[in-house]
């Protein structure tokens, strides 16, 4: 990854080749946190070694776990070992989560169950992100929070222990909120219940079972009810981290929009709660095929090939948002090349990610000559020739940066993004991978 403060993507020749997706970010976070909470050794393969995950690894170590690269591992292969003590210990200093929103929210849930005091903080971007969506239900369970200033923003000091289970009904499905509550529920008195109106990603439920916990899931309309009894202990295990579909989306999107391209990404997780983008692309007419479908580490995985396609605009079902909330920026970039309108609604959560992703995508696409309508809870992209020729503000958001760089590969003129360094938080090696496929991306 270049250290320049500006990256430029230039119209590309056909992209060709096979690459491997980096490890899934969601599972990487959870493997570190559950490994720290468990008794014994957890061996991890395929861990995403991005900045966000390394911040969570440092936090796990601060909570008393031993975290080290696997004795047989080396930089870049994702082989790590976490040795937990069966409980989180009070850290000696502040837990700095960097830019990791998932990391801090899940760590809050985990720490809430232990009689310890912990101060959580992060970088300037993370300090802008709302925390009460997690601290609210944790406080209902008995955790105490002392805010430094704004009672919704970091830094905050948590005092844990003495929790009581709750029945929590989510108005908007959120895997982060659900996961924080379930992790706290492990050490709460009673049975903790989380009800979701739509199904959010279920990696926490799957991984808790892999670590020896009992988690019950009951279908409830379009969503489900998740139950977990308190007083359960976790035992170290082996975790094989599959490829991240959110990261795989970027080279696959380039394959769809750059004429003459054929790009394969190997080892991509195909959990049905994470494949909403792929379903949407197919509805748009994408030539997207899956081979070598298999099960690895308890998750469905496969090799996905994307070929240049004539895309058409669609109405994305609002109920699909929970399965692809992080993929709307790259969907919007591909929609810019589709015939007609792509309507994306019910995605207000995009405004409280690393940035206001709706406004940033709208502004960036408009700067590149794309017709976009912004709404409070979504946006509409009308496709056509994409002029490009713009320098796009990213607000240090990795997905905004990568989405516009992919856009620039098929635009009529180069597209530059400011502050691209944050790409390393989720996709170290992104630029090198894209160049290996034939993309012209550089300073």
Short mmCIF file of C-alpha atoms in Angstrom, two decimals:
data_model
loop_
_atom_site.label_atom_id
_atom_site.label_comp_id
_atom_site.label_asym_id
_atom_site.label_seq_id
_atom_site.Cartn_x
_atom_site.Cartn_y
_atom_site.Cartn_z
CA UNK A 1 0.00 0.00 0.00
CA UNK A 2 1.45 3.32 -1.02
CA UNK A 3 1.94 5.95 1.69
CA UNK A 4 0.89 8.78 -0.60
CA UNK A 5 -2.03 10.95 0.47
CA UNK A 6 -3.64 10.58 -2.94
CA UNK A 7 -4.22 7.56 -5.20
CA UNK A 8 -5.41 7.65 -8.80
CA UNK A 9 -7.16 4.94 -10.82
CA UNK A 10 -6.86 5.30 -14.59
CA UNK A 11 -9.05 3.71 -17.26
CA UNK A 12 -7.89 0.11 -17.49
CA UNK A 13 -7.22 -2.49 -20.11
CA UNK A 14 -9.18 -5.71 -19.51
CA UNK A 15 -8.53 -7.14 -16.06
CA UNK A 16 -7.57 -10.80 -15.98
CA UNK A 17 -6.48 -13.22 -13.31
CA UNK A 18 -7.18 -15.13 -10.13
CA UNK A 19 -6.64 -13.70 -6.66
CA UNK A 20 -7.46 -14.74 -3.12
CA UNK A 21 -9.72 -12.68 -0.89
CA UNK A 22 -8.22 -11.45 2.40
CA UNK A 23 -9.60 -13.06 5.55
CA UNK A 24 -13.09 -12.05 6.61
CA UNK A 25 -12.97 -9.03 8.88
CA UNK A 26 -16.02 -9.95 10.97
CA UNK A 27 -14.77 -13.44 11.75
CA UNK A 28 -11.23 -12.19 12.38
CA UNK A 29 -12.46 -9.78 15.08
CA UNK A 30 -14.56 -12.46 16.72
CA UNK A 31 -11.84 -15.10 16.69
CA UNK A 32 -9.50 -12.78 18.61
CA UNK A 33 -12.15 -11.73 21.15
CA UNK A 34 -13.57 -15.19 21.84
CA UNK A 35 -10.06 -16.62 21.96
CA UNK A 36 -9.21 -14.11 24.69
CA UNK A 37 -12.37 -15.00 26.66
CA UNK A 38 -11.82 -18.76 26.35
CA UNK A 39 -9.69 -21.15 28.35
CA UNK A 40 -6.76 -22.61 26.47
CA UNK A 41 -5.35 -22.25 22.98
CA UNK A 42 -7.14 -20.94 19.90
CA UNK A 43 -5.27 -21.41 16.64
CA UNK A 44 -6.40 -19.12 13.83
CA UNK A 45 -5.71 -19.57 10.12
CA UNK A 46 -6.35 -16.88 7.51
CA UNK A 47 -6.70 -13.98 9.95
CA UNK A 48 -7.06 -10.60 8.24
CA UNK A 49 -3.88 -8.75 9.24
CA UNK A 50 -5.35 -5.29 8.71
CA UNK A 51 -5.06 -2.37 11.09
CA UNK A 52 -8.52 -2.90 12.63
CA UNK A 53 -7.85 -6.54 13.48
CA UNK A 54 -4.38 -5.80 14.84
CA UNK A 55 -6.00 -3.21 17.16
CA UNK A 56 -8.35 -5.94 18.43
CA UNK A 57 -5.38 -8.29 18.86
CA UNK A 58 -3.61 -5.69 21.02
CA UNK A 59 -6.80 -5.30 23.05
CA UNK A 60 -7.04 -9.07 23.59
CA UNK A 61 -3.48 -9.03 24.88
CA UNK A 62 -4.23 -6.08 27.18
CA UNK A 63 -7.12 -8.10 28.63
CA UNK A 64 -4.70 -10.83 29.69
CA UNK A 65 -4.53 -13.21 26.75
CA UNK A 66 -1.30 -14.22 25.08
CA UNK A 67 -1.50 -13.24 21.41
CA UNK A 68 1.27 -14.23 19.02
CA UNK A 69 1.91 -15.20 15.47
CA UNK A 70 1.66 -18.98 15.18
CA UNK A 71 5.07 -20.66 15.69
CA UNK A 72 4.87 -21.96 12.13
CA UNK A 73 3.46 -18.75 10.70
CA UNK A 74 4.91 -15.69 9.05
CA UNK A 75 3.84 -12.16 8.15
CA UNK A 76 0.92 -12.21 5.76
CA UNK A 77 -0.25 -15.81 6.10
CA UNK A 78 -2.78 -15.09 8.87
CA UNK A 79 -1.67 -17.85 11.26
CA UNK A 80 -2.04 -16.69 14.86
CA UNK A 81 -2.36 -18.26 18.30
CA UNK A 82 -4.40 -16.84 21.18
CA UNK A 83 -4.05 -18.36 24.65
CA UNK A 84 -6.88 -17.28 26.92
CA UNK A 85 -7.23 -17.48 30.70
CA UNK A 86 -10.99 -18.10 30.74
CA UNK A 87 -11.80 -14.51 31.70
CA UNK A 88 -10.83 -10.98 30.74
CA UNK A 89 -8.55 -9.19 33.21
CA UNK A 90 -8.49 -5.46 33.94
CA UNK A 91 -6.12 -3.80 31.44
CA UNK A 92 -3.28 -1.63 32.65
CA UNK A 93 -4.18 1.23 30.32
CA UNK A 94 -6.68 2.55 27.81
CA UNK A 95 -7.93 0.13 25.16
CA UNK A 96 -7.26 1.99 21.90
CA UNK A 97 -9.34 0.42 19.14
CA UNK A 98 -8.00 2.67 16.40
CA UNK A 99 -10.65 2.85 13.68
CA UNK A 100 -12.30 -0.49 14.51
CA UNK A 101 -16.01 0.08 15.12
CA UNK A 102 -16.77 -3.63 15.21
CA UNK A 103 -13.82 -4.21 17.51
CA UNK A 104 -14.78 -1.65 20.13
CA UNK A 105 -18.47 -2.56 20.23
CA UNK A 106 -17.83 -6.29 20.58
CA UNK A 107 -15.08 -5.71 23.14
CA UNK A 108 -17.48 -3.60 25.20
CA UNK A 109 -19.94 -6.49 25.24
CA UNK A 110 -17.25 -8.98 26.20
CA UNK A 111 -15.77 -6.79 28.96
CA UNK A 112 -19.17 -5.90 30.43
CA UNK A 113 -19.53 -9.37 31.93
CA UNK A 114 -16.43 -9.14 34.13
CA UNK A 115 -15.89 -7.10 37.33
CA UNK A 116 -13.34 -4.80 35.74
CA UNK A 117 -13.02 -1.15 34.78
CA UNK A 118 -12.00 -0.42 31.20
CA UNK A 119 -11.57 2.82 29.25
CA UNK A 120 -12.18 2.53 25.51
CA UNK A 121 -10.96 5.05 22.96
CA UNK A 122 -10.15 5.26 19.27
CA UNK A 123 -8.92 7.52 16.52
CA UNK A 124 -10.64 10.73 15.42
CA UNK A 125 -12.94 8.82 13.06
CA UNK A 126 -14.03 6.27 15.66
CA UNK A 127 -14.67 9.05 18.17
CA UNK A 128 -17.38 10.35 15.84
CA UNK A 129 -19.29 7.07 15.70
CA UNK A 130 -22.33 6.50 17.97
CA UNK A 131 -21.90 4.05 20.83
CA UNK A 132 -25.24 4.17 22.68
CA UNK A 133 -26.73 1.60 20.34
CA UNK A 134 -24.46 -0.83 22.26
CA UNK A 135 -23.95 0.86 25.63
CA UNK A 136 -27.73 1.33 26.03
CA UNK A 137 -28.60 -2.38 26.16
CA UNK A 138 -25.42 -3.17 28.09
CA UNK A 139 -26.45 -0.59 30.70
CA UNK A 140 -29.87 -2.29 30.88
CA UNK A 141 -28.00 -5.46 31.83
CA UNK A 142 -26.18 -3.65 34.63
CA UNK A 143 -22.97 -2.31 33.09
CA UNK A 144 -22.01 1.22 34.13
CA UNK A 145 -20.57 3.85 31.81
CA UNK A 146 -18.73 7.09 32.58
CA UNK A 147 -18.51 9.34 29.52
CA UNK A 148 -15.67 11.76 28.99
CA UNK A 149 -17.89 14.35 27.30
CA UNK A 150 -20.60 13.39 24.79
CA UNK A 151 -22.74 10.54 26.15
CA UNK A 152 -22.68 8.72 22.82
CA UNK A 153 -19.06 9.03 21.75
CA UNK A 154 -15.67 7.70 22.81
CA UNK A 155 -13.78 7.82 25.08
CA UNK A 156 -15.87 6.02 27.70
CA UNK A 157 -15.07 4.03 30.84
CA UNK A 158 -17.02 0.81 31.41
CA UNK A 159 -17.46 -0.83 34.81
CA UNK A 160 -18.58 -4.41 34.34
CA UNK A 161 -19.80 -7.39 36.32
CA UNK A 162 -23.04 -8.29 38.07
CA UNK A 163 -25.07 -8.44 34.86
CA UNK A 164 -28.64 -9.63 34.51
CA UNK A 165 -30.00 -11.07 31.27
CA UNK A 166 -32.40 -8.99 29.17
CA UNK A 167 -34.88 -9.56 26.36
CA UNK A 168 -33.82 -7.08 23.71
CA UNK A 169 -35.89 -6.32 20.62
CA UNK A 170 -33.99 -4.56 17.85
CA UNK A 171 -35.85 -2.01 15.75
CA UNK A 172 -33.16 -2.31 13.06
CA UNK A 173 -31.19 -5.52 12.69
CA UNK A 174 -27.54 -5.04 13.69
CA UNK A 175 -25.03 -7.85 14.06
CA UNK A 176 -22.76 -5.60 16.14
CA UNK A 177 -25.47 -4.81 18.69
CA UNK A 178 -26.67 -8.42 18.82
CA UNK A 179 -23.12 -9.70 19.24
CA UNK A 180 -22.26 -7.29 22.05
CA UNK A 181 -25.36 -8.34 23.97
CA UNK A 182 -24.67 -12.05 23.48
CA UNK A 183 -21.04 -11.71 24.59
CA UNK A 184 -22.19 -9.89 27.72
CA UNK A 185 -24.89 -12.52 28.21
CA UNK A 186 -22.27 -15.24 28.62
CA UNK A 187 -21.58 -13.84 32.09
CA UNK A 188 -25.07 -12.60 32.98
CA UNK A 189 -27.62 -14.20 35.29
CA UNK A 190 -30.50 -15.71 33.31
CA UNK A 191 -31.21 -16.21 29.61
CA UNK A 192 -30.37 -13.34 27.27
CA UNK A 193 -32.66 -12.96 24.25
CA UNK A 194 -32.18 -10.82 21.16
CA UNK A 195 -35.02 -10.46 18.64
CA UNK A 196 -34.24 -9.14 15.15
CA UNK A 197 -36.80 -7.90 12.59
CA UNK A 198 -34.54 -9.11 9.76
CA UNK A 199 -31.70 -11.57 9.92
CA UNK A 200 -28.29 -9.99 10.45
CA UNK A 201 -25.03 -11.88 9.99
CA UNK A 202 -24.79 -14.84 12.37
CA UNK A 203 -21.02 -15.21 12.75
CA UNK A 204 -21.15 -14.69 16.53
CA UNK A 205 -23.73 -17.43 17.01
CA UNK A 206 -21.73 -19.85 14.85
CA UNK A 207 -18.45 -19.05 16.54
CA UNK A 208 -19.86 -19.25 20.07
CA UNK A 209 -20.93 -22.79 19.26
CA UNK A 210 -17.45 -23.59 17.93
CA UNK A 211 -16.03 -22.44 21.30
CA UNK A 212 -18.43 -24.75 23.14
CA UNK A 213 -21.37 -22.49 24.02
CA UNK A 214 -25.04 -23.34 23.46
CA UNK A 215 -26.95 -20.78 21.40
CA UNK A 216 -30.56 -21.32 20.35
CA UNK A 217 -32.03 -19.65 17.26
CA UNK A 218 -35.75 -19.56 16.44
CA UNK A 219 -37.15 -18.28 13.15
CA UNK A 220 -39.52 -15.33 13.64
CA UNK A 221 -41.04 -13.99 10.43
CA UNK A 222 -38.30 -12.33 8.35
CA UNK A 223 -35.99 -12.35 11.37
CA UNK A 224 -35.19 -14.55 14.31
CA UNK A 225 -34.90 -14.81 18.07
CA UNK A 226 -31.51 -15.72 19.54
CA UNK A 227 -31.22 -17.09 23.08
CA UNK A 228 -28.14 -17.67 25.21
CA UNK A 229 -28.02 -18.80 28.84
CA UNK A 230 -25.57 -17.11 31.17
CA UNK A 231 -22.84 -18.91 33.08
CA UNK A 232 -21.36 -20.65 30.04
CA UNK A 233 -17.63 -21.03 29.56
CA UNK A 234 -15.66 -21.06 26.33
CA UNK A 235 -12.87 -23.44 25.34
CA UNK A 236 -10.16 -22.61 22.83
CA UNK A 237 -10.56 -24.10 19.37
CA UNK A 238 -9.27 -23.90 15.80
CA UNK A 239 -10.70 -21.18 13.56
CA UNK A 240 -10.30 -21.16 9.78
CA UNK A 241 -11.15 -17.65 8.56
CA UNK A 242 -12.74 -17.68 5.08
CA UNK A 243 -12.25 -14.95 2.49
CA UNK A 244 -14.14 -11.72 3.12
CA UNK A 245 -17.04 -11.20 0.67
CA UNK A 246 -16.97 -7.47 1.39
CA UNK A 247 -13.35 -7.29 0.22
CA UNK A 248 -13.86 -9.71 -2.67
CA UNK A 249 -16.53 -7.31 -3.94
CA UNK A 250 -13.92 -4.78 -5.15
CA UNK A 251 -11.96 -6.90 -7.67
CA UNK A 252 -15.21 -8.60 -8.70
CA UNK A 253 -16.88 -5.23 -9.33
CA UNK A 254 -13.92 -4.19 -11.48
CA UNK A 255 -14.37 -7.39 -13.46
CA UNK A 256 -18.03 -6.53 -14.09
CA UNK A 257 -17.51 -2.95 -15.29
CA UNK A 258 -14.17 -2.96 -17.16
CA UNK A 259 -14.79 -4.17 -20.76
CA UNK A 260 -13.22 -7.50 -21.65
CA UNK A 261 -12.45 -8.46 -18.04
CA UNK A 262 -12.63 -11.82 -16.29
CA UNK A 263 -11.64 -11.89 -12.62
CA UNK A 264 -11.77 -14.83 -10.20
CA UNK A 265 -11.56 -14.47 -6.41
CA UNK A 266 -10.88 -17.72 -4.57
CA UNK A 267 -12.08 -18.82 -1.16
CA UNK A 268 -14.91 -16.32 -0.68
CA UNK A 269 -17.35 -16.85 2.20
CA UNK A 270 -20.85 -17.60 0.90
CA UNK A 271 -22.82 -17.39 4.15
CA UNK A 272 -26.32 -16.51 2.87
CA UNK A 273 -26.46 -13.59 5.31
CA UNK A 274 -23.45 -12.02 3.58
CA UNK A 275 -24.24 -12.53 -0.12
CA UNK A 276 -26.84 -9.82 -0.69
CA UNK A 277 -24.54 -7.93 -3.04
CA UNK A 278 -23.97 -10.97 -5.23
CA UNK A 279 -27.74 -11.58 -5.38
CA UNK A 280 -28.28 -7.95 -6.38
CA UNK A 281 -25.62 -8.06 -9.07
CA UNK A 282 -27.23 -11.15 -10.59
CA UNK A 283 -30.57 -9.33 -10.65
CA UNK A 284 -28.78 -6.55 -12.53
CA UNK A 285 -27.62 -9.07 -15.14
CA UNK A 286 -24.10 -9.75 -13.90
CA UNK A 287 -22.20 -12.72 -15.31
CA UNK A 288 -21.20 -14.08 -11.91
CA UNK A 289 -20.42 -17.78 -11.44
CA UNK A 290 -19.35 -19.86 -8.43
CA UNK A 291 -17.10 -22.92 -8.57
CA UNK A 292 -15.52 -25.24 -6.01
CA UNK A 293 -18.35 -24.73 -3.52
CA UNK A 294 -17.30 -26.25 -0.19
CA UNK A 295 -17.44 -25.91 3.60
CA UNK A 296 -14.46 -24.52 5.52
CA UNK A 297 -14.39 -23.57 9.18
CA UNK A 298 -18.15 -24.06 9.42
CA UNK A 299 -18.86 -21.57 6.62
CA UNK A 300 -19.78 -22.09 2.97
CA UNK A 301 -17.04 -20.86 0.65
CA UNK A 302 -16.45 -20.86 -3.07
CA UNK A 303 -14.48 -19.34 -5.94
CA UNK A 304 -16.35 -16.50 -7.67
CA UNK A 305 -15.72 -15.38 -11.24
CA UNK A 306 -16.98 -12.04 -12.59
CA UNK A 307 -17.00 -11.22 -16.30
CA UNK A 308 -17.73 -7.88 -17.90
CA UNK A 309 -21.51 -7.51 -18.06
CA UNK A 310 -24.21 -5.23 -19.41
CA UNK A 311 -25.89 -4.25 -16.15
CA UNK A 312 -29.39 -2.89 -15.62
CA UNK A 313 -30.69 -0.84 -12.73
CA UNK A 314 -32.85 -2.52 -10.08
CA UNK A 315 -34.77 -1.73 -6.92
CA UNK A 316 -32.77 -3.29 -4.08
CA UNK A 317 -35.14 -4.85 -1.51
CA UNK A 318 -34.91 -2.93 1.76
CA UNK A 319 -34.93 -6.21 3.69
CA UNK A 320 -31.63 -7.08 2.02
CA UNK A 321 -29.78 -4.21 3.71
CA UNK A 322 -28.73 -6.23 6.75
CA UNK A 323 -26.92 -8.75 4.53
CA UNK A 324 -24.97 -6.15 2.54
CA UNK A 325 -24.87 -2.86 4.46
CA UNK A 326 -21.09 -2.51 3.91
CA UNK A 327 -21.40 -3.26 0.20
CA UNK A 328 -23.68 -0.38 -0.85
CA UNK A 329 -20.74 1.91 -1.74
CA UNK A 330 -19.34 -0.59 -4.28
CA UNK A 331 -22.87 -1.41 -5.46
CA UNK A 332 -23.37 2.30 -6.14
CA UNK A 333 -20.12 2.39 -8.11
CA UNK A 334 -21.24 -0.51 -10.32
CA UNK A 335 -24.74 0.99 -10.65
CA UNK A 336 -23.11 4.05 -12.23
CA UNK A 337 -22.42 1.87 -15.29
CA UNK A 338 -25.85 0.19 -15.39
CA UNK A 339 -28.69 1.11 -17.71
CA UNK A 340 -31.45 2.87 -15.79
CA UNK A 341 -31.96 3.61 -12.10
CA UNK A 342 -30.71 1.60 -9.15
CA UNK A 343 -32.78 2.45 -6.09
CA UNK A 344 -31.22 1.83 -2.67
CA UNK A 345 -33.47 2.62 0.31
CA UNK A 346 -33.69 1.59 3.94
CA UNK A 347 -29.94 2.05 4.37
CA UNK A 348 -29.83 4.91 6.87
CA UNK A 349 -27.27 2.97 8.90
CA UNK A 350 -24.75 3.94 6.21
CA UNK A 351 -24.71 7.41 7.72
CA UNK A 352 -23.18 6.15 11.02
CA UNK A 353 -20.41 3.96 9.63
CA UNK A 354 -16.78 5.16 9.42
CA UNK A 355 -18.31 8.16 7.66
CA UNK A 356 -21.66 9.29 6.29
CA UNK A 357 -21.35 6.88 3.40
CA UNK A 358 -24.52 8.02 1.68
CA UNK A 359 -23.42 11.64 1.38
CA UNK A 360 -19.84 10.75 0.47
CA UNK A 361 -20.91 8.35 -2.29
CA UNK A 362 -23.43 10.87 -3.62
CA UNK A 363 -20.81 13.64 -3.67
CA UNK A 364 -18.14 11.44 -5.21
CA UNK A 365 -20.38 10.03 -7.93
CA UNK A 366 -21.69 13.48 -8.81
CA UNK A 367 -18.14 14.78 -9.09
CA UNK A 368 -17.52 11.99 -11.60
CA UNK A 369 -20.54 13.02 -13.68
CA UNK A 370 -23.03 10.43 -12.40
CA UNK A 371 -26.67 11.37 -11.79
CA UNK A 372 -27.51 10.67 -8.14
CA UNK A 373 -30.48 11.55 -5.91
CA UNK A 374 -29.85 11.63 -2.18
CA UNK A 375 -32.57 10.71 0.32
CA UNK A 376 -32.62 10.58 4.11
CA UNK A 377 -32.50 6.79 4.20
CA UNK A 378 -30.92 6.02 0.85
CA UNK A 379 -30.02 7.15 -2.64
CA UNK A 380 -30.77 6.52 -6.31
CA UNK A 381 -28.10 6.15 -8.99
CA UNK A 382 -28.91 6.59 -12.68
CA UNK A 383 -26.32 4.85 -14.81
CA UNK A 384 -24.69 5.98 -18.03
CA UNK A 385 -21.27 6.99 -19.31
CA UNK A 386 -19.08 7.94 -16.32
CA UNK A 387 -16.90 10.96 -17.03
CA UNK A 388 -14.54 10.61 -14.08
CA UNK A 389 -11.84 13.25 -13.91
CA UNK A 390 -12.47 14.06 -10.25
CA UNK A 391 -10.62 14.01 -6.95
CA UNK A 392 -12.89 12.48 -4.32
CA UNK A 393 -12.94 13.18 -0.58
CA UNK A 394 -13.06 9.95 1.46
CA UNK A 395 -13.21 11.20 5.07
CA UNK A 396 -10.63 8.47 5.75
CA UNK A 397 -13.20 5.78 4.89
CA UNK A 398 -11.63 2.71 3.28
CA UNK A 399 -14.77 1.57 1.44
CA UNK A 400 -15.40 5.00 -0.05
CA UNK A 401 -11.81 5.09 -1.29
CA UNK A 402 -11.82 1.62 -2.82
CA UNK A 403 -15.25 2.09 -4.44
CA UNK A 404 -14.15 5.22 -6.28
CA UNK A 405 -10.85 3.67 -7.32
CA UNK A 406 -12.80 0.79 -8.91
CA UNK A 407 -15.08 3.34 -10.57
CA UNK A 408 -12.02 5.07 -12.03
CA UNK A 409 -10.91 1.90 -13.81
CA UNK A 410 -13.95 2.07 -16.11
CA UNK A 411 -14.52 5.85 -16.24
CA UNK A 412 -13.61 8.01 -19.22
CA UNK A 413 -10.95 9.90 -17.24
CA UNK A 414 -8.90 9.06 -14.13
CA UNK A 415 -10.44 9.24 -10.65
CA UNK A 416 -8.33 10.15 -7.60
CA UNK A 417 -9.12 9.63 -3.92
CA UNK A 418 -7.76 11.57 -0.97
CA UNK A 419 -6.41 9.95 2.22
CA UNK A 420 -6.23 6.37 0.91
CA UNK A 421 -4.05 5.13 3.78
CA UNK A 422 -7.13 3.83 5.64
CA UNK A 423 -7.60 1.12 2.99
CA UNK A 424 -5.17 -0.90 5.11
CA UNK A 425 -7.75 -1.17 7.89
CA UNK A 426 -9.71 -3.77 5.94
CA UNK A 427 -7.75 -4.65 2.80
CA UNK A 428 -3.96 -4.57 3.16
CA UNK A 429 -2.48 -5.21 -0.26
CA UNK A 430 -5.51 -3.91 -2.18
CA UNK A 431 -3.49 -1.80 -4.62
CA UNK A 432 -0.96 -4.55 -5.24
CA UNK A 433 -3.73 -7.10 -5.85
CA UNK A 434 -5.52 -4.83 -8.32
CA UNK A 435 -2.29 -4.07 -10.16
CA UNK A 436 -1.68 -7.81 -10.43
CA UNK A 437 -4.97 -8.07 -12.34
CA UNK A 438 -3.86 -5.31 -14.71
CA UNK A 439 -5.34 -2.24 -13.01
CA UNK A 440 -3.55 1.09 -13.35
CA UNK A 441 -3.68 2.47 -9.82
CA UNK A 442 -0.92 4.65 -8.43
CA UNK A 443 0.07 8.03 -7.10
#
